[in-house]
Short mmCIF file of C-alpha atoms in Angstrom, two decimals:
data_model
loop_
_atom_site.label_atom_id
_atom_site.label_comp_id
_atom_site.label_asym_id
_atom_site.label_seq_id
_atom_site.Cartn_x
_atom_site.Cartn_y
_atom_site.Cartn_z
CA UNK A 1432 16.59 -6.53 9.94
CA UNK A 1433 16.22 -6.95 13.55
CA UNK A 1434 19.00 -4.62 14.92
CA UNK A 1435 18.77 -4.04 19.07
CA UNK A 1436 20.90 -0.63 18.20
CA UNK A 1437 18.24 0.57 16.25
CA UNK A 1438 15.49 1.03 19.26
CA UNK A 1439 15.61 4.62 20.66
CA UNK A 1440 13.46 5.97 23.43
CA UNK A 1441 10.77 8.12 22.21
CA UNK A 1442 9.98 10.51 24.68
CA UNK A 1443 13.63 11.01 25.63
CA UNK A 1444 14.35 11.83 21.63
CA UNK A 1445 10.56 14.36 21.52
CA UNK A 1446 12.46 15.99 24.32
CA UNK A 1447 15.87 16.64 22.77
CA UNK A 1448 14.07 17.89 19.30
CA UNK A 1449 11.84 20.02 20.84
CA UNK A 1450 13.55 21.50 24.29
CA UNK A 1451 14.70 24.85 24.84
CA UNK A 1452 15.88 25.21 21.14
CA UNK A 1453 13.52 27.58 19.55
CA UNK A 1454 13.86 30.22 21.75
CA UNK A 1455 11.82 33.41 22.49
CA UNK A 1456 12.65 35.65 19.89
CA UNK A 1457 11.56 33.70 16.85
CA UNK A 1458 8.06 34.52 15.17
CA UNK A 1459 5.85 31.81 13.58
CA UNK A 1460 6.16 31.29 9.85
CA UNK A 1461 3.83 29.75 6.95
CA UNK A 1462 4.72 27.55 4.59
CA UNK A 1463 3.54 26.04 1.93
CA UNK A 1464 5.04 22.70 0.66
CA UNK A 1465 3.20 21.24 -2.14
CA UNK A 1466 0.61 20.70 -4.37
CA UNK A 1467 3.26 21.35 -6.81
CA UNK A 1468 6.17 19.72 -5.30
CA UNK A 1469 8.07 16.45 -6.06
CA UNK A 1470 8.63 14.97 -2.34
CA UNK A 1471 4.34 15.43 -1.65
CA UNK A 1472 4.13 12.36 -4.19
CA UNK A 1473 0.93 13.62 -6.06
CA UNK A 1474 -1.06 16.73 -5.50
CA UNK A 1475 -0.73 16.84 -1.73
CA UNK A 1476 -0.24 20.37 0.13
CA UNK A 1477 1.09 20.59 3.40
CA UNK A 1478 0.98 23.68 5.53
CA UNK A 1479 3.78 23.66 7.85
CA UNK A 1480 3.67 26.20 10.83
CA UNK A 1481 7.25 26.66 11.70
CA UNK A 1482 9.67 28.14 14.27
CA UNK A 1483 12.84 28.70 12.39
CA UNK A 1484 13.56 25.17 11.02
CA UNK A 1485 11.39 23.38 13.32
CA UNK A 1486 7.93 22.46 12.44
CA UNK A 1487 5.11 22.91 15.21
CA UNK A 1488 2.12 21.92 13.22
CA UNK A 1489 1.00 20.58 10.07
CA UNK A 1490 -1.61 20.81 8.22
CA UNK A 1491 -2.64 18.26 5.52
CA UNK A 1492 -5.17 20.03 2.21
CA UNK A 1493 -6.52 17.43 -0.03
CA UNK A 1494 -8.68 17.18 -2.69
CA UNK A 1495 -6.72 17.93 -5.45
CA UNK A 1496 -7.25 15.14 -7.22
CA UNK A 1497 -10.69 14.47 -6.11
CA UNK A 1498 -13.05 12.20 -9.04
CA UNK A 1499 -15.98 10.95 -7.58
CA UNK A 1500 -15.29 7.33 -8.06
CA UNK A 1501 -17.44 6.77 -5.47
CA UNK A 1502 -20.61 7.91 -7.03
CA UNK A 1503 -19.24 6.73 -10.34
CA UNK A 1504 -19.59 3.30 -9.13
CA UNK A 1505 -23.47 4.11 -8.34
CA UNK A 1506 -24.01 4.97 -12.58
CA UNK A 1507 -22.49 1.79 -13.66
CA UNK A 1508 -23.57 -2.08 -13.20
CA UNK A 1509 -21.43 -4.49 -11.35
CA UNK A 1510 -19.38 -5.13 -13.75
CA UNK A 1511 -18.49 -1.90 -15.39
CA UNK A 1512 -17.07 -0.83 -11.72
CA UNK A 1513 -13.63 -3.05 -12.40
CA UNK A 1514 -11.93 -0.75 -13.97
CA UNK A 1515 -12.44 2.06 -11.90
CA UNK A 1516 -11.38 0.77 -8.96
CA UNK A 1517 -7.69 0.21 -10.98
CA UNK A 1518 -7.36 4.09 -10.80
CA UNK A 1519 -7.65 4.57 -6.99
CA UNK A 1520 -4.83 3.14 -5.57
CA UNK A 1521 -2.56 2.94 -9.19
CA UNK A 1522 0.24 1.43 -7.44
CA UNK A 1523 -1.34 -1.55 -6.36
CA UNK A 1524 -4.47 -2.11 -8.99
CA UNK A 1525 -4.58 -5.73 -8.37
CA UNK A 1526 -5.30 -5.46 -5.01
CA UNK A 1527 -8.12 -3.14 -5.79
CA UNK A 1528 -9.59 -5.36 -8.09
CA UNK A 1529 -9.59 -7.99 -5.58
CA UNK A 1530 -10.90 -6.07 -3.25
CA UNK A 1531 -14.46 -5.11 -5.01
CA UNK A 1532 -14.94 -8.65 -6.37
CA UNK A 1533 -14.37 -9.89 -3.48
CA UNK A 1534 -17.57 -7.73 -1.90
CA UNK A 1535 -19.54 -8.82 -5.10
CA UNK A 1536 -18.43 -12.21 -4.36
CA UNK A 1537 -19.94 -12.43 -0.82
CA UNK A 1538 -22.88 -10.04 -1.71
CA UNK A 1539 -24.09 -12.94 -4.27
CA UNK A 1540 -22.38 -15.83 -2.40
CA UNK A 1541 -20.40 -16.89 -5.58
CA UNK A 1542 -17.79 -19.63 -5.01
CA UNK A 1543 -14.68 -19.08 -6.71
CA UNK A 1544 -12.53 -21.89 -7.52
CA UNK A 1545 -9.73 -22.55 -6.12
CA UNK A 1546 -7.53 -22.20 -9.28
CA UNK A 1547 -8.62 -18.54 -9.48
CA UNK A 1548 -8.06 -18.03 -5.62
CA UNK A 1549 -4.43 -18.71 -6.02
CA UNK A 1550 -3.66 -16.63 -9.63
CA UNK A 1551 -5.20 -13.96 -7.50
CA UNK A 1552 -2.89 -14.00 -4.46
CA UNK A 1553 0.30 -14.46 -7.11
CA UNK A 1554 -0.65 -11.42 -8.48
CA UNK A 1555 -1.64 -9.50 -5.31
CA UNK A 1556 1.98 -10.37 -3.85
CA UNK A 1557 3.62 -9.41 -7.15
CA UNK A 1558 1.74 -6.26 -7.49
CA UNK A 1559 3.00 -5.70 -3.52
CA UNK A 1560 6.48 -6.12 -4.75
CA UNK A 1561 5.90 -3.89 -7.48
CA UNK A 1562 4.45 -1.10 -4.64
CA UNK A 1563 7.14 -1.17 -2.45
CA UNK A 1564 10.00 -0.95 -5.49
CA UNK A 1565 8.15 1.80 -6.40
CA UNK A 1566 8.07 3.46 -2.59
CA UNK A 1567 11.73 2.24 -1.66
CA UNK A 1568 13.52 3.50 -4.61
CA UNK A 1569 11.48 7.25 -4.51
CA UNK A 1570 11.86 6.85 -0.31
CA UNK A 1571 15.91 6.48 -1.06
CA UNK A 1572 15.56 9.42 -3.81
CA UNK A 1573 13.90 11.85 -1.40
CA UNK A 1574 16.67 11.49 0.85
CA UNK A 1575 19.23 11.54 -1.49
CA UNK A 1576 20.02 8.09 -2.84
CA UNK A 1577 20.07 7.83 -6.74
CA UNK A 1578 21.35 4.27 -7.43
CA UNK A 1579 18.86 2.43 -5.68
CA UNK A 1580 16.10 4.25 -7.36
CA UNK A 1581 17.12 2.89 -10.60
CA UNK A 1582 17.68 -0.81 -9.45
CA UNK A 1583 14.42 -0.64 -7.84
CA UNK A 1584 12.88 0.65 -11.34
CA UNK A 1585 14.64 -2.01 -12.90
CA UNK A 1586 12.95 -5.10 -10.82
CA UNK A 1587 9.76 -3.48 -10.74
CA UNK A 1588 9.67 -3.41 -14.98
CA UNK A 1589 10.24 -7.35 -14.73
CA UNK A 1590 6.74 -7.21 -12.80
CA UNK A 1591 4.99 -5.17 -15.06
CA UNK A 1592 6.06 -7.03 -18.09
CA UNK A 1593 4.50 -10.18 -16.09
CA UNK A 1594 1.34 -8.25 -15.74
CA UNK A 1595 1.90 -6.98 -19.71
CA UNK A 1596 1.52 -11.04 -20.09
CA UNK A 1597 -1.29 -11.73 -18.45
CA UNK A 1598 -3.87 -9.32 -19.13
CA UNK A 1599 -1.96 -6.42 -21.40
CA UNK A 1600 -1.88 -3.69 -19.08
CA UNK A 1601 1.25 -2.52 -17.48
CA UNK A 1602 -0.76 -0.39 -14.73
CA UNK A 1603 -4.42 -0.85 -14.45
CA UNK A 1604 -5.01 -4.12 -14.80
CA UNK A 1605 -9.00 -4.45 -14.78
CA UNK A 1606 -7.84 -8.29 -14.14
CA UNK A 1607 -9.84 -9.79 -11.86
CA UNK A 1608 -13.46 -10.43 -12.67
CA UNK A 1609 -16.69 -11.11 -10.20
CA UNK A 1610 -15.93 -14.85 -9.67
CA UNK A 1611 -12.81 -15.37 -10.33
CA UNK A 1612 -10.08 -14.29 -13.06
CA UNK A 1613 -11.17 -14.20 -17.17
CA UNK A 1614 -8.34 -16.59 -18.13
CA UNK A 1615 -5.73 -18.74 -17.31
CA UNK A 1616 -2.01 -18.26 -17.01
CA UNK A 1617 -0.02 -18.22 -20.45
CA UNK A 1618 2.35 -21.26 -21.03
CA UNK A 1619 5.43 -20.66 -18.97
CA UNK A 1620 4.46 -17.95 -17.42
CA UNK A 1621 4.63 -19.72 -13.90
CA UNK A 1622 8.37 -20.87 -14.56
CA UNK A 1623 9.47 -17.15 -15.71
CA UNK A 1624 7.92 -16.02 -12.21
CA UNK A 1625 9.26 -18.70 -10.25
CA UNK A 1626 12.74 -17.75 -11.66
CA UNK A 1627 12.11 -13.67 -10.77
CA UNK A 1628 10.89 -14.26 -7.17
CA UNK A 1629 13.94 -16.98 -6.45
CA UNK A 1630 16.42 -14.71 -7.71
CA UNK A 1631 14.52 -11.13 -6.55
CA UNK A 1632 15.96 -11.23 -2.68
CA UNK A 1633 19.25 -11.17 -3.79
CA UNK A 1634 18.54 -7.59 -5.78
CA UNK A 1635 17.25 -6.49 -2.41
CA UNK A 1636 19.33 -7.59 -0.62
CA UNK A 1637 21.99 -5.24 -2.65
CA UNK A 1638 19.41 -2.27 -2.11
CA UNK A 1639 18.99 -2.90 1.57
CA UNK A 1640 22.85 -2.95 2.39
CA UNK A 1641 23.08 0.31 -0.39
CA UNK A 1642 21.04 2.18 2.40
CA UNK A 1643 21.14 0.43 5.80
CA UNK A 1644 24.87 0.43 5.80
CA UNK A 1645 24.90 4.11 5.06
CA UNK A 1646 25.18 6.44 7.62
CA UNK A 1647 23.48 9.32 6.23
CA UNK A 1648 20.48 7.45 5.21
CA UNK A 1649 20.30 6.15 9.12
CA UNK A 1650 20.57 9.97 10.32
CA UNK A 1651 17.91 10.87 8.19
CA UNK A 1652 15.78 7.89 9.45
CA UNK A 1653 16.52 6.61 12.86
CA UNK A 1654 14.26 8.02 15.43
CA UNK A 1655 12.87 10.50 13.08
CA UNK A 1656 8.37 10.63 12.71
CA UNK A 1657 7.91 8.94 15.49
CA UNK A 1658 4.53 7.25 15.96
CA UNK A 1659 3.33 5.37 18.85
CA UNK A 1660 1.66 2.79 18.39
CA UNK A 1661 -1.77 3.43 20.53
CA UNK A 1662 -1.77 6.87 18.26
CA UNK A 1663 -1.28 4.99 15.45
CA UNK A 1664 -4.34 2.93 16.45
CA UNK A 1665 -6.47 6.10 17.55
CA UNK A 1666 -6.20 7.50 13.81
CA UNK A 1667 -6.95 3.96 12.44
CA UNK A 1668 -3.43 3.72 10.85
CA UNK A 1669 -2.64 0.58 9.15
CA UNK A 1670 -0.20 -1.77 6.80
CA UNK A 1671 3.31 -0.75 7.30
CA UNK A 1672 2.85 2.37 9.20
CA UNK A 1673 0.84 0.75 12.26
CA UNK A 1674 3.34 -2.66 11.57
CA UNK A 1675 6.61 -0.06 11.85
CA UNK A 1676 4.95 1.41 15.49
CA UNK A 1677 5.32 -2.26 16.73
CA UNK A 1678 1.50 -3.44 16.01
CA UNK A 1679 1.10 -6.68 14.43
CA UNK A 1680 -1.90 -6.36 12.37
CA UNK A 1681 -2.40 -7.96 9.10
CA UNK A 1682 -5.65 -8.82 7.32
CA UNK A 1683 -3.76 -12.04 5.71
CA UNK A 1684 -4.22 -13.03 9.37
CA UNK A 1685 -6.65 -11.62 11.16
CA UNK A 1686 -9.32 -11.84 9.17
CA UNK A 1687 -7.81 -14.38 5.81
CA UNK A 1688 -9.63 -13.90 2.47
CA UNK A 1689 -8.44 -15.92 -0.95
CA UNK A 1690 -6.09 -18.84 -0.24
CA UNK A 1691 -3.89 -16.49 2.61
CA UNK A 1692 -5.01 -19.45 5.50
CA UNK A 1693 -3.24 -21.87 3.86
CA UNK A 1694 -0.03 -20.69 3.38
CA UNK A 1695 2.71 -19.90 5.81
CA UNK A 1696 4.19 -16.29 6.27
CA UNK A 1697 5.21 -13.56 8.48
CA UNK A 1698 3.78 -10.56 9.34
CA UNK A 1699 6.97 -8.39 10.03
CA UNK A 1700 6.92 -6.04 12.75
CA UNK A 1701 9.20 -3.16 14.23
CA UNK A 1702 9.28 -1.28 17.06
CA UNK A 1703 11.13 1.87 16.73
CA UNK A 1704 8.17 3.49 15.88
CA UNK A 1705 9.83 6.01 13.44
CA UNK A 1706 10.85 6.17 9.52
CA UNK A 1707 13.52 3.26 9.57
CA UNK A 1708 10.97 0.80 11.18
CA UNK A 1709 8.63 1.58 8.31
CA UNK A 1710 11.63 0.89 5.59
CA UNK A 1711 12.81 -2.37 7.27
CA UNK A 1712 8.64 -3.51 7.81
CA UNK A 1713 8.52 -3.13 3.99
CA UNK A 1714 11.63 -4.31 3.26
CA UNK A 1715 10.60 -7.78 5.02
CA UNK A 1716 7.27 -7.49 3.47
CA UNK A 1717 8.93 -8.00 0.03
CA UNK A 1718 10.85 -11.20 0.95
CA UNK A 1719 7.82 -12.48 2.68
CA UNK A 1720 5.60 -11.88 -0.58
CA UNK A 1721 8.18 -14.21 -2.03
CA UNK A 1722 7.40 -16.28 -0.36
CA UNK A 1723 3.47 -16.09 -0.97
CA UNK A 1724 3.97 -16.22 -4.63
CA UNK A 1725 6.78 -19.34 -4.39
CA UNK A 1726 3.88 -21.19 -2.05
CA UNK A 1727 1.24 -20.53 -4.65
CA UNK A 1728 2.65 -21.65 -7.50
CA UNK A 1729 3.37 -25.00 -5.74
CA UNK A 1730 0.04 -25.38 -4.39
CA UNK A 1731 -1.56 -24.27 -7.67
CA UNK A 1732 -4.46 -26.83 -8.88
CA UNK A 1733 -6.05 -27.63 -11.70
CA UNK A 1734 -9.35 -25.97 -12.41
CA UNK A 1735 -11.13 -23.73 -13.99
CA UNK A 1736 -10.84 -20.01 -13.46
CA UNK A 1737 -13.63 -18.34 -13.42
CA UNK A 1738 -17.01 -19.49 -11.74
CA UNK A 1739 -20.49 -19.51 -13.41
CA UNK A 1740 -21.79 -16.47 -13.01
CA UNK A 1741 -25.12 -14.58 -14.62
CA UNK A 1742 -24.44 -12.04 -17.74
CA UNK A 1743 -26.45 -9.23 -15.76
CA UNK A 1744 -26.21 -9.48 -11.92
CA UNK A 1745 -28.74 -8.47 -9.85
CA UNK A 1746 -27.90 -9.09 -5.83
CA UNK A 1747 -30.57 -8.93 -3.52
CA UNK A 1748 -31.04 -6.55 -1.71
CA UNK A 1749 -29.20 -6.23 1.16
CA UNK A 1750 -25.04 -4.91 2.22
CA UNK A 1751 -21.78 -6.15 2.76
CA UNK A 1752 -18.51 -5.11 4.36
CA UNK A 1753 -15.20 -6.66 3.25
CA UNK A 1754 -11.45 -5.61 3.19
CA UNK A 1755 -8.01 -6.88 2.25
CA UNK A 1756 -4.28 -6.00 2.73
CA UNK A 1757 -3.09 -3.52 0.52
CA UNK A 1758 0.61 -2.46 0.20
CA UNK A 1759 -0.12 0.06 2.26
CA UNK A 1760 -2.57 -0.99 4.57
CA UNK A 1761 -6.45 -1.92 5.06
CA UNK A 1762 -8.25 -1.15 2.36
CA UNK A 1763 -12.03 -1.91 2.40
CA UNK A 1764 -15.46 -1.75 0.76
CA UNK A 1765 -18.79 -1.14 2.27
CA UNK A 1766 -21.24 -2.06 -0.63
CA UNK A 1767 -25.22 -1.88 -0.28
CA UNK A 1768 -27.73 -3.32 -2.89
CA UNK A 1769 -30.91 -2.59 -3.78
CA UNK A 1770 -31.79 -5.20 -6.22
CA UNK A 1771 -30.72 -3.27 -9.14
CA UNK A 1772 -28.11 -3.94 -11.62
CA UNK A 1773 -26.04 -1.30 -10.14
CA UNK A 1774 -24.90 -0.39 -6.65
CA UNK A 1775 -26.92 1.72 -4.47
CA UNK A 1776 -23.81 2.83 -2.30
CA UNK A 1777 -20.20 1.98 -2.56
CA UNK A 1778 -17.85 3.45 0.49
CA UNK A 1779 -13.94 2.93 -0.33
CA UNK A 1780 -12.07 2.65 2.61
CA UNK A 1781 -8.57 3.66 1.81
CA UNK A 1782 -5.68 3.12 3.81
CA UNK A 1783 -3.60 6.08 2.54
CA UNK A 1784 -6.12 8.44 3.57
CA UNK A 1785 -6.46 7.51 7.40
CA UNK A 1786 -2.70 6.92 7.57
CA UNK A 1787 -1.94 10.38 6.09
CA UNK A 1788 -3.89 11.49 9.14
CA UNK A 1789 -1.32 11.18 11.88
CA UNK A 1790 1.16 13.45 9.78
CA UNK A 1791 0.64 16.44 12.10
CA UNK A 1792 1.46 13.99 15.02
CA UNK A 1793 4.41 12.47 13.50
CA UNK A 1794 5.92 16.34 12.12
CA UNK A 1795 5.84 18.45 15.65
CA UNK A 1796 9.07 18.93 16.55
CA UNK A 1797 10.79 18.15 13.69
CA UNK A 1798 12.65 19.93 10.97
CA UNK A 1799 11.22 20.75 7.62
CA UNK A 1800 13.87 18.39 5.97
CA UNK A 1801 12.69 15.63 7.90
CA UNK A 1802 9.40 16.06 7.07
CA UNK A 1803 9.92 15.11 3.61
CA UNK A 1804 11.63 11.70 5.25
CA UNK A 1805 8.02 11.40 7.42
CA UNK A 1806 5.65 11.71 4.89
CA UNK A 1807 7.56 9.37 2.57
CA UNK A 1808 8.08 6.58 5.31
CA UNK A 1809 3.93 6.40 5.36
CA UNK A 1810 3.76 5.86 1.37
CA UNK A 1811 0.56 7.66 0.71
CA UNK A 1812 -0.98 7.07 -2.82
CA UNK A 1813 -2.67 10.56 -3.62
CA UNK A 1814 -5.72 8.40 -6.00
CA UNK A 1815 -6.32 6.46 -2.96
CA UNK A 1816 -6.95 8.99 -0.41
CA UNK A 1817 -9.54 11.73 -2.82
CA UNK A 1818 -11.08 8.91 -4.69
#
């Protein structure tokens, strides 16, 4: 939703928050929001410094939910790492999944066939949808909005009985396999997802006009966390948080992995720099995925799915970076071999935790209220940020 109204002047709006308001009679005060609270999404503690109802600083404690997935990974062979890379990011499994195979992949120089390359993306873009339903409806709940919660919930259990199809798992998938997927798509299943994803931007549409045609939702949005977009570079901020400060970066693009360069989509951008531009990026990002999935299953070839691949692998030794688009931004893995059957180091990058960074940035100034509105506009996944 491209709306000219919607673009406010950043400085201009820093200065009218902040200004002569707090006074000089006002002492600072601590407090603690979270682990233990419902609008931190996961164990996430915030201590806010504040000045009556305005926030000066903010300081992010994690750890809470900290499992050492990372050294997990190191006391497992190749393929025994699948499923716990479903449990970082939970929202988005798929994607995760995809993710490590796909540094497997290009540590062995497997070839997966095409077949497999395109069940992959239709269930990375699904799994997207999924993410966002899951973000918009508890973003609209934070702030107040009940019905679209439970309309988002409702789409979002159409995915996960697609998922429930195809593998049996409603969550973490532990789908994808090193070179390619373990079996094909059940009869029908690609006509009962065609019919979802046709008739799927029609239910958002509803949502979107529930919430951008509502006043209160576009006080508690417009011009509020405002991030600019070389800060949002400096911190290494990605997905829909750098794409809502007016950067057009997207990993389907920049650097395509799967099928992504031959198919034709958007990478929506805003430039308002604050909450609303993160809900309309993501909003967009949902019809685009459509779009993804509708291109896929037209394009999909015969095949088979999986490629041949050795019962115990042992890469050579040597290391590999690789990444992908997540829902909510670049996530990445750095994986080094040493001829073993296991890894010798696996480094997660997660997007959640370097966009969770700029929260002090995006909070100074503010109110406390509206920092319940920031930190849900950057749709942090606690899993994905302690690993």
């Amino acid at each position: 939703m491209d709306d000219p109204t919607l673009t406010l002047d950043p400085e201009k709006l820093r200065t009218t928050v902040k200004g002569d308001a707090l006074g000089d009679n006002l002492q600072e005060l601590l407090v603690n929001m979270g682990p233990q609270h419902p609008s931190t999404h996961g164990v996430l503690r915030l201590l806010l410094h504040m000045e009556g109802e305005v926030v000066t600083d903010a300081v992010v404690h994690i750890g809470y939910l900290h499992r050492a997935m990372e050294k997990l990974c190191e006391r497992r062979n190749y393929f025994q790492v699948i499923p716990l890379t479903d449990r970082n990011d939970y929202l988005c499994a798929m994607t995760n999944n995809q993710v490590y195979c796909q540094a497997v992949e290009k540590l062995m120089g497997l070839e997966v066939p095409d077949r497999a390359h395109f069940i992959r993306v239709i269930v990375m873009e699904l799994n997207r949808i999924a993410s966002h339903l899951i973000w918009l409806g508890t973003f609209a709940l934070d702030l107040g909005a009940m019905s679209v919660f439970l309309y988002c919930f409702r789409e979002r259990e159409k995915i996960l009985s697609f998922f429930e199809e195809i593998c049996g798992a409603r969550l973490t998938y532990s789908y994808m396999r090193i070179g390619g997927v373990p079996w094909d798509l059940p009869e029908g299943w690609g006509d009962r997802v065609r019919a979802f994803v046709e008739g799927f931007p029609g239910y958002l549409e509803e949502n979107d006009q529930l919430l951008t045609g509502n006043e209160i939702f576009l006080s508690r949005t417009r011009g509020i966390g405002l991030l600019e977009p070389e800060v949002a570079v400096d911190y290494g901020c990605s997905g829909p948080t750098l794409r809502g400060s007016g950067v057009a970066y997207d990993v389907r693009k920049a650097e395509p992995y799967a099928v992504y360069d031959r198919l034709d989509f958007d990478v929506p951008v805003q430039h308002t720099q604050d909450c609303l531009g993160r809900y309309l990026v993501r909003v967009a990002e949902m019809r685009e995925s459509c779009r993804l999935v509708r291109q896929s299953l037209d394009l999909l070839p015969a095949g088979d799915v999986m490629a041949k691949t050795p019962k115990t692998l042992r890469p050579a030794a040597s290391e590999v970076y690789t990444r992908v688009e997540s829902p909510r931004g670049v996530l990445g893995v750095y994986l080094v071999s040493d001829g073993t059957t296991s890894p010798y180091r696996l480094k997660w990058r997660a997007p959640s935790f370097s966009n969770l960074q700029a929260i002090p940035h995006m909070c100074r100034g503010w109110k406390i209220a509206d920092v319940v509105a920031i930190l849900g506009s950057i749709d942090v996944v606690l899993g994905d940020v302690d690993r």
